[in-house]
XYZ file of C-alpha atoms in Angstrom:
506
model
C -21.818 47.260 -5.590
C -19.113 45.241 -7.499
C -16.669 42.944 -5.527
C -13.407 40.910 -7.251
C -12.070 37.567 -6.181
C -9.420 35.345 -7.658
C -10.243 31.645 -7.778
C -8.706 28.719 -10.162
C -10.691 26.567 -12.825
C -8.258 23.389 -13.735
C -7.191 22.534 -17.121
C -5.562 19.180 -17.767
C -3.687 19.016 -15.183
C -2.729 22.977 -14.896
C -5.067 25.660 -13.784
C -5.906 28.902 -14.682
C -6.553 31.691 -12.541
C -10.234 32.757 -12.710
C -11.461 36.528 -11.648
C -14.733 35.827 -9.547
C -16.617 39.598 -10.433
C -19.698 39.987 -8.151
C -22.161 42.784 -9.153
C -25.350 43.559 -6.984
C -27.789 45.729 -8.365
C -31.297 46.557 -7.652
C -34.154 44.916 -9.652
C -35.827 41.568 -9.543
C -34.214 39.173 -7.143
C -32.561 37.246 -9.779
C -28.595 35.293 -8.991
C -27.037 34.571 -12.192
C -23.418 32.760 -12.986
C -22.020 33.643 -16.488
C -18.659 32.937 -17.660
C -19.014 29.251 -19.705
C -20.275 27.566 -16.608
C -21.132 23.609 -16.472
C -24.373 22.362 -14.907
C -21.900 21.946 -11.399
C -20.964 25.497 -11.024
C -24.812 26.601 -11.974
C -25.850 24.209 -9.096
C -23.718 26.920 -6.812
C -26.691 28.817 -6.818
C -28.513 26.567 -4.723
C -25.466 25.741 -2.474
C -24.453 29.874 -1.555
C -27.647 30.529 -0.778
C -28.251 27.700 1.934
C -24.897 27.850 3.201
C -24.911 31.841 3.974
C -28.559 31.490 5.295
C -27.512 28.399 7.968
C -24.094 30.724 8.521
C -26.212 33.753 9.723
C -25.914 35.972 6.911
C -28.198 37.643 5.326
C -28.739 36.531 0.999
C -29.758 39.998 -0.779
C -32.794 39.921 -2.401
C -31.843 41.898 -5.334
C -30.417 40.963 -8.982
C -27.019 39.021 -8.365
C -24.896 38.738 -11.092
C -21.327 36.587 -10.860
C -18.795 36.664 -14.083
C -16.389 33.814 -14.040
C -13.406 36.066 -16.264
C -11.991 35.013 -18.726
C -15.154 33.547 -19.908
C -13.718 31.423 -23.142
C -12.454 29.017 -20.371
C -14.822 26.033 -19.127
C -15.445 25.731 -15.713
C -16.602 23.361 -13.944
C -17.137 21.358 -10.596
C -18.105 23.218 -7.310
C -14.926 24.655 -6.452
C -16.209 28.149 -6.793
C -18.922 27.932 -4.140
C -16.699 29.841 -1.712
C -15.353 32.497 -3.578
C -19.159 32.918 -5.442
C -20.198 33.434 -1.380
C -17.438 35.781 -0.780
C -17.677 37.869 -3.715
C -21.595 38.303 -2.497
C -20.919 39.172 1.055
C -18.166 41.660 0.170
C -20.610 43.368 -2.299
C -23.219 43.543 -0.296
C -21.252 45.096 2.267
C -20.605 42.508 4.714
C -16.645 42.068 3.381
C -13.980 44.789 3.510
C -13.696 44.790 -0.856
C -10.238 45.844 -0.557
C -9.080 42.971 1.884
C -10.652 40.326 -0.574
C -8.828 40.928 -3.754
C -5.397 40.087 -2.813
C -7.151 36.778 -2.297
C -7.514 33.445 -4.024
C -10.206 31.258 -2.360
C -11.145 27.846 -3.442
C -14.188 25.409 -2.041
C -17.261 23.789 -1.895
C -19.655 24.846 0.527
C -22.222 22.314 2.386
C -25.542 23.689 2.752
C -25.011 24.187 6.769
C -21.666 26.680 5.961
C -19.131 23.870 6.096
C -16.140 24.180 3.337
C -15.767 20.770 1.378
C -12.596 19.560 -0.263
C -12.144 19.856 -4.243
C -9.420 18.780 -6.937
C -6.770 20.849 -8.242
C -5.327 22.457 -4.740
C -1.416 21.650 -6.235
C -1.822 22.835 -9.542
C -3.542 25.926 -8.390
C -1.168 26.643 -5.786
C 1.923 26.619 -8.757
C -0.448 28.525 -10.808
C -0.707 31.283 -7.973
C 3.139 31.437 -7.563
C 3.562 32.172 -11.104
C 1.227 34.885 -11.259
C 2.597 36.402 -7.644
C -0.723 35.829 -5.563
C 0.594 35.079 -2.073
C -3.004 34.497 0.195
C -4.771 31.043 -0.652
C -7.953 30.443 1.388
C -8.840 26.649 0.931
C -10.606 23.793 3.008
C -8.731 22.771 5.984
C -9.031 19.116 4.174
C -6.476 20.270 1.128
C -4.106 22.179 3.669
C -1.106 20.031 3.127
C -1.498 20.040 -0.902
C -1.741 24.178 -0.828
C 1.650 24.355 1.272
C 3.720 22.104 -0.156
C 4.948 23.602 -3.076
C 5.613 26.826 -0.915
C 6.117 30.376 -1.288
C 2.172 30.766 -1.063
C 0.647 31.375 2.041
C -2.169 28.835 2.557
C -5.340 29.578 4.754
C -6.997 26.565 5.845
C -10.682 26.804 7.011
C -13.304 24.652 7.913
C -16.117 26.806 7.580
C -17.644 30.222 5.980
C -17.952 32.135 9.302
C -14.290 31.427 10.494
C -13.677 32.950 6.335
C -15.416 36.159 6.948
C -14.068 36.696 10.213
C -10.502 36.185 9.256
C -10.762 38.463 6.212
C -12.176 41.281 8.150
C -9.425 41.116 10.791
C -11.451 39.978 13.733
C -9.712 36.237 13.182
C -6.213 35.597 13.417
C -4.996 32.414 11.590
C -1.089 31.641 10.818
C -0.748 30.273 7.467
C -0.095 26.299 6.590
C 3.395 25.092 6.797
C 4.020 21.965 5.531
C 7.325 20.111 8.146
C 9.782 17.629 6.528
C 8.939 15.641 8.972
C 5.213 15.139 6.910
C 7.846 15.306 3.224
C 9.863 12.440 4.314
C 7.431 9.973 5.773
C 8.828 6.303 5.559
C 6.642 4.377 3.334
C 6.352 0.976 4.985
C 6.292 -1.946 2.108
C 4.331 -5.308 3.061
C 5.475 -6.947 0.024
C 10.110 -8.206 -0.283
C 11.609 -10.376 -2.667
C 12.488 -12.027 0.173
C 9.446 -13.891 0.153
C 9.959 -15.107 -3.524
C 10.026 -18.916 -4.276
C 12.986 -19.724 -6.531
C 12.482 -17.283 -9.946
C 16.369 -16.530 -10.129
C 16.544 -15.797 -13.409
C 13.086 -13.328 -13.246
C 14.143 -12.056 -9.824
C 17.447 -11.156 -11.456
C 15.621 -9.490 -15.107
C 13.500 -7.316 -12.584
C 16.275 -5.958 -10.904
C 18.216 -5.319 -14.170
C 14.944 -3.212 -15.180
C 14.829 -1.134 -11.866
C 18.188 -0.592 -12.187
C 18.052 1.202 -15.953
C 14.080 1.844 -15.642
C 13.371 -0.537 -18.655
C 10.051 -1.757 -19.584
C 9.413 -5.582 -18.992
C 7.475 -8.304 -19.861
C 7.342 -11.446 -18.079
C 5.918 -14.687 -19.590
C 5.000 -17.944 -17.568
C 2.210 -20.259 -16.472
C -0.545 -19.298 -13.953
C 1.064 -19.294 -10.548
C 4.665 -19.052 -11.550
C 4.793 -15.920 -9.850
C 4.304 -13.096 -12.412
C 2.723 -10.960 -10.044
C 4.238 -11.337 -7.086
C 7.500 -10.365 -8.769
C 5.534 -7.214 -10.026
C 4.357 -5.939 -6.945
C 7.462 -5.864 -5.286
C 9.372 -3.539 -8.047
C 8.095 -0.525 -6.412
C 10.338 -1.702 -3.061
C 13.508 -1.738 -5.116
C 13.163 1.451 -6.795
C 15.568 4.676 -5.954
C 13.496 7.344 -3.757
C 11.629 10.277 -5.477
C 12.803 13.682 -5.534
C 11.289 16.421 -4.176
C 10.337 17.413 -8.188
C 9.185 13.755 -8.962
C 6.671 14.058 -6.296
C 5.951 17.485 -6.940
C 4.565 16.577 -11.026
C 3.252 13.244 -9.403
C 0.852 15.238 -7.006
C -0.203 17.752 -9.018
C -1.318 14.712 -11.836
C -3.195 12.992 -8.876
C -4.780 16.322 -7.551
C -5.737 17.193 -10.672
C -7.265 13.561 -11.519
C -9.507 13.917 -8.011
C -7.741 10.603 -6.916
C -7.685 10.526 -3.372
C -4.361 10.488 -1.437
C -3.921 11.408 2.295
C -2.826 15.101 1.140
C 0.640 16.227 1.065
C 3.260 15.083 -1.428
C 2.890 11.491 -2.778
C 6.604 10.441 -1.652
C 6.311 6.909 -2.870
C 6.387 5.533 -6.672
C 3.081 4.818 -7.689
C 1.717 1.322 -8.536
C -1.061 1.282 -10.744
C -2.657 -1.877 -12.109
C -5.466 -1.735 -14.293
C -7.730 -4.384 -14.566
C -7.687 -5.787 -18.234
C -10.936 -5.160 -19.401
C -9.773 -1.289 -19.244
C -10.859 0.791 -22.029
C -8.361 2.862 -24.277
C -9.948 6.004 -22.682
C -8.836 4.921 -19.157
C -5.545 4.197 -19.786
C -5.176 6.945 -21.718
C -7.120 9.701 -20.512
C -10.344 11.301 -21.515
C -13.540 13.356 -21.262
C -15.405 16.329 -22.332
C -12.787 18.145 -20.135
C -9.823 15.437 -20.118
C -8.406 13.749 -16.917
C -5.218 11.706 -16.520
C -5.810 8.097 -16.873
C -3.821 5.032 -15.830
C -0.580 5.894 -17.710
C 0.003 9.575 -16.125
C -1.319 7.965 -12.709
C 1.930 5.782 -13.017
C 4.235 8.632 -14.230
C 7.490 8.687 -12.160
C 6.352 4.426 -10.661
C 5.407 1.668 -12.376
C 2.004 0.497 -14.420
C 1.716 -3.009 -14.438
C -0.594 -4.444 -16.901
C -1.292 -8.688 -15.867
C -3.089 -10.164 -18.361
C -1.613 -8.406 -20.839
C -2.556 -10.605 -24.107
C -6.174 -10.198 -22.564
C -6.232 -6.137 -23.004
C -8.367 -4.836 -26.042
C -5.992 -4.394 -29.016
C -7.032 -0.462 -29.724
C -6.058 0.087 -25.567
C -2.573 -1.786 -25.789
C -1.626 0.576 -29.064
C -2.770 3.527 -26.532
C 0.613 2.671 -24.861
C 2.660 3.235 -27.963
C 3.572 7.232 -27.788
C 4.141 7.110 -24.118
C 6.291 4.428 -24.152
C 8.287 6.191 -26.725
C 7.929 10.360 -25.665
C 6.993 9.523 -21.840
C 4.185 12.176 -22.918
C 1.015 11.522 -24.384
C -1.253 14.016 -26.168
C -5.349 14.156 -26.036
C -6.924 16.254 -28.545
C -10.549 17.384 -28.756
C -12.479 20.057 -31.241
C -10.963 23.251 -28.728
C -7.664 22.369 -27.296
C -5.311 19.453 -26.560
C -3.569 18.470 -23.608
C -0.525 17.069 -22.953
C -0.106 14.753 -20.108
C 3.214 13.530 -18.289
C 3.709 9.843 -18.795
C 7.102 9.075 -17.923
C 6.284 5.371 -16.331
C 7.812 1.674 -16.269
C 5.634 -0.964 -17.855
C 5.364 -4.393 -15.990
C 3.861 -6.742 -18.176
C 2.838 -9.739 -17.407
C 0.783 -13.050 -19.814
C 0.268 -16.865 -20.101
C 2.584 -18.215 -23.028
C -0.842 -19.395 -24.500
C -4.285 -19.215 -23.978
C -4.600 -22.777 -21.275
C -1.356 -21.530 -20.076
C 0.774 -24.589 -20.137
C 2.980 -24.012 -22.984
C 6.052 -25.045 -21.950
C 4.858 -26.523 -18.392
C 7.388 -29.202 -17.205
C 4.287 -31.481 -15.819
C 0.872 -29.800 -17.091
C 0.253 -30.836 -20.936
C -0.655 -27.412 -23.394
C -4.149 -28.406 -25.225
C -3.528 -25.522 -27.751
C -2.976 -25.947 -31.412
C -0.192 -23.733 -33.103
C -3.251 -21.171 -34.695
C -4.327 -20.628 -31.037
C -0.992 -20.001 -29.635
C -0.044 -18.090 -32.578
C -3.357 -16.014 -32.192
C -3.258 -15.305 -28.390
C 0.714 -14.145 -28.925
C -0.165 -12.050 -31.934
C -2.594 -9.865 -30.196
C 0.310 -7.861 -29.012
C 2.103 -6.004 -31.804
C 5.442 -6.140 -32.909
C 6.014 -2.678 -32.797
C 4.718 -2.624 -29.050
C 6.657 -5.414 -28.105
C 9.811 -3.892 -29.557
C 9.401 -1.535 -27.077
C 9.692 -3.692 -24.073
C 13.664 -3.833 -23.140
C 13.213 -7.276 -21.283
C 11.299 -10.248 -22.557
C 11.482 -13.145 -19.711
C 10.175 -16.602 -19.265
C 8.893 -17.217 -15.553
C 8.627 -21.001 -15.677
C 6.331 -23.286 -13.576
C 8.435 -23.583 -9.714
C 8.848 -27.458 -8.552
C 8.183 -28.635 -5.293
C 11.371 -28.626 -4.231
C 11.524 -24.859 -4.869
C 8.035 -24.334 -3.045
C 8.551 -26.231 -0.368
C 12.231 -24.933 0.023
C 12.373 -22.532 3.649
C 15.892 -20.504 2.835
C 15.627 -17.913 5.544
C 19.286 -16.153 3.892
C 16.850 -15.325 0.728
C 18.008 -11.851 -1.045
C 15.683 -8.821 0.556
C 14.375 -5.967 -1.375
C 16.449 -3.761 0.727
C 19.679 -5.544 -0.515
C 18.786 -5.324 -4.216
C 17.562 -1.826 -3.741
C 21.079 -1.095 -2.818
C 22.330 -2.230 -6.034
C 19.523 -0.337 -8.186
C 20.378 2.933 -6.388
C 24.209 2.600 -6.948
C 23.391 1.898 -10.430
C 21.077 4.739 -11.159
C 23.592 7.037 -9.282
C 25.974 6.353 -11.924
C 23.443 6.918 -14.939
C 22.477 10.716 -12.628
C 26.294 11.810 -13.266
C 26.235 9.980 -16.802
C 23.777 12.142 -17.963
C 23.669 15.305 -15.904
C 22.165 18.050 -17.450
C 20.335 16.210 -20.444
C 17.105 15.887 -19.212
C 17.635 11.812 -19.199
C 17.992 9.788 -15.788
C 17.940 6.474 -16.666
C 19.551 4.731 -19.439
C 16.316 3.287 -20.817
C 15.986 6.974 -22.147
C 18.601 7.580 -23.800
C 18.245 7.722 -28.080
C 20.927 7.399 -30.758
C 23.488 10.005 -29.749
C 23.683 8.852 -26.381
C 23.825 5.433 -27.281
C 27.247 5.875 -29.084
C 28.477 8.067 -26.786
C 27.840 5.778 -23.820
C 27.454 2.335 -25.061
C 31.106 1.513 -25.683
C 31.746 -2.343 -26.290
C 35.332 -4.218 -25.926
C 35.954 -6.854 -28.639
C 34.737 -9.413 -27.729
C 31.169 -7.911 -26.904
C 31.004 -6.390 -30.486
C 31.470 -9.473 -32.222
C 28.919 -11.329 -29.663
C 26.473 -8.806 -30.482
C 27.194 -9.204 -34.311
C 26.478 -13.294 -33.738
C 23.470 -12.347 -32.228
C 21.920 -9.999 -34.267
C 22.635 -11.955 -37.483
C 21.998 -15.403 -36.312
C 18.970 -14.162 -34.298
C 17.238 -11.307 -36.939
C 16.903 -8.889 -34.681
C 14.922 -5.222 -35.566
C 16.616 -2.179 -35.048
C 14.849 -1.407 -32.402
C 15.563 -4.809 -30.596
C 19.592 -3.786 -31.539
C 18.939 -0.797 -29.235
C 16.891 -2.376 -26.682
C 20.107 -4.815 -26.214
C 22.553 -2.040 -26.422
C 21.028 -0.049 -23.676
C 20.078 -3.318 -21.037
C 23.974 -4.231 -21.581
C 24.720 -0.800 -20.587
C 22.557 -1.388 -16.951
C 24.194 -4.535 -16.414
C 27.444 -3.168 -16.858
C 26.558 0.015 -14.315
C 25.354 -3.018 -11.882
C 29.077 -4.571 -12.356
C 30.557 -1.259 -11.925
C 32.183 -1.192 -15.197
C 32.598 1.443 -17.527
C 33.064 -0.563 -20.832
C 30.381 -3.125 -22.054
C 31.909 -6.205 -21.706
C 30.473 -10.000 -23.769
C 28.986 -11.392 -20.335
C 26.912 -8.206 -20.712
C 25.721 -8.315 -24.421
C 25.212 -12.302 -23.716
C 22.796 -11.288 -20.439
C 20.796 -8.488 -22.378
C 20.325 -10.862 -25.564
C 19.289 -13.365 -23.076
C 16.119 -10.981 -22.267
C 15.106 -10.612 -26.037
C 12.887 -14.469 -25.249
C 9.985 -13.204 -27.506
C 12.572 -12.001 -30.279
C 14.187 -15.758 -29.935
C 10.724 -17.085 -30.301
């Protein structure tokens, strides 16, 4: 007797749909998986057979054989324990065959019958709508990832006997739908800028890089406040869209990070601690996951420490910085994973961390200060927009208790006004923020009066700016002018954005 089931094996962070062929023959009891299994999906063996046993059903004792079609694609993990099961009960008679193949069923089974949550549900659910497979039968645990994308109908069941009922009619069960009241949950932020000690000129820089999503780097003492600036970016950033938090799910799902299921409505902080290898910030593996950089794609990855990071894991940040993409090869196939993120950086000036400390006294020589700033890369640090000193607070600014102190909501306001500009500046091209934007849509959109042009001239002569750096200024100016409101770059502008090129001044 031969049975068919769809299931999904993922693939970066897509899936592919996987036919689950289930022949029983007679001969000597033997259950074999074939199909480029990994040691997880051989394990199944062990798993199907407990978990129909403890479910009531009897396990044939004849010569199983499962396919896992097409076979030239790896699979792994134990997402196919349920559809392994379900393919054996339907060919061994205990499964209407023609009710299970309009299905796609995804799971790990306990060895009592229980159905287990696994990886992937997003992707696989996109997958199925592509390919026109409507009926998803997953664990009752991934029920909010399988609906949320829509237009499949997602089964959610807790264990194998509820499964077998349902498909043989003797079960009703409504499929999943996932309310906007669960799409728009309020996401309720502990940390404001409200609760920031002095740091004008830092508080102002982070809000000028929310507002145009540039990359910035942020360079004071210990316990100036670096990362307590950091941590409240998220706050002042505009809302996803329903897209954004589509492609930021499916990266998470696929990565087996845990979230509380659903769409991940919020931009992501991720902060890495600095001994982090290339490989996690990056990605990597046999079969590669998302690391740190895709984990941050559409929210910010903020990097403290940052002169501390291995050299060989800061140059891992090059290509995404500059494609918001970044590509892992290996011997059969690359993959290419979203990594569309703003960098927060944040480092002492030198390696005591007193350069430049109004009261503390730097014990560094100039080799050691040169060393420690020269583990970062020119061509890396060209592609931070904003450089900015966060100097040592006084007392008076510690001790100071100003209760009318700007709120994140307040300069939230500002960054979404902004951004809603750059949306209708750049409709249609794929860019949404003006840190994006390349050559052609820096002439087209970076227009300067006279006085600007011949204050960016000064600067960029006096100053030796790269080309790079010329951009970088060019395209800051432009956010500060969308915070003024003003369509033409004015020299209060170009003098602001040159103010943020500190390690270019250097």
């Amino acid at each position: 007797m031969l049975s068919i089931i769809y299931s999904a094996a993922i693939n970066g962070i897509d899936a592919n749909i996987v036919e689950v062929e289930t022949y029983i023959s007679s001969g000597m009891p033997i259950f074999s998986i074939v199909g480029l299994p990994d040691i997880a999906v051989k394990e199944s063996r062990d798993r199907v057979v407990a978990a129909m046993k403890n479910s009531g059903f009897d396990f044939p004792s004849k010569k199983i054989t499962v396919n896992l079609a097409p076979a030239d694609i790896k699979k792994e993990g134990g997402i196919f324990d349920l559809s392994i099961a379900l393919g054996i009960l339907a060919a061994n008679g205990k499964i209407k065959k023609e009710n299970l193949q309009k299905f796609c069923a995804v799971g790990e089974l306990s060895l009592d019958g229980k159905i287990r949550k696994v990886k992937g549900v997003l992707p696989i659910s996109l997958i199925l709508q592509k390919n026109k497979i409507k009926d998803f039968i997953v664990p009752f645990a991934n029920r909010q990832e399988a609906a949320v994308a829509g237009k499949v109908n997602a089964y959610p069941f807790k264990t194998l006997v509820e499964i077998v009922r349902f498909i043989n009619g003797e079960l009703v069960c409504k499929p999943y739908v996932y309310g906007e009241k669960e799409l728009n949950v309020a996401i309720e932020l502990n940390c404001d800028f409200a609760d920031v000690k002095g740091q004008h000129n830092a508080r102002r820089a982070t809000e000028v890089a929310a507002a145009g999503s540039h990359n910035i780097i942020m360079s004071g003492p210990p316990g100036s406040g670096k990362t307590m600036i950091a941590k409240r970016i998220p706050g002042i950033l505009p809302s996803m869209t329903f897209d954004e938090a589509v492609e930021t799910t499916k990266i998470w799902s696929a990565a087996g990070h845990a979230f509380t299921g659903g769409l991940i409505s919020h931009r992501t902080f991720r902060s890495p601690h600095h001994t982090s290898s290339s490989a996690a910030l990056a990605g990597g593996g046999a079969c590669p996951k998302p690391g740190e950089v895709s984990l941050s794609h559409n929210g910010v990855l903020f990097l403290d420490e940052f002169a501390e990071f291995r050299r060989d894991a800061l140059e891992v940040l090059r290509q995404p910085l500059e494609d918001k993409t970044i590509t892992i090869s290996r011997a059969k196939n690359s993959f290419i994973f979203p990594a569309s993120f703003m960098l927060v950086a944040a480092m002492n000036p030198c390696p005591c961390g007193n350069l430049g400390h109004r009261e503390k006294e730097c014990i560094c020589n100039p080799n050691q200060i040169r060393r420690y700033q020269g583990k970062i890369s020119g061509p890396l640090m060209d592609r931070i927009d904003i450089h900015v000193e966060v100097p040592a607070l006084k007392f008076s600014e510690l001790s100071n208790l100003d209760t009318n102190a700007e709120s994140s909501a307040k300069i939230r306001e500002r960054v979404v006004k902004a951004r809603k500009i750059q949306t209708v500046r750049f409709s249609g091209s794929g860019i949404y923020a003006n840190a994006q934007m390349q050559s052609k849509e820096i002439k087209k959109y970076c227009i300067l009066d006279n006085n600007a042009y011949e204050m960016l001239k000064t600067a960029i002569e006096k100053l030796n700016f790269s080309a790079r750096s010329y951009d970088k200024i060019l395209k800051v100016s432009r956010t500060i002018a969308d915070l003024d409101g003003n369509d033409i770059i004015k020299a209060n502008h170009i003098a602001e954005a040159v103010r943020y090129r500190f390690f270019d001044r250097s």
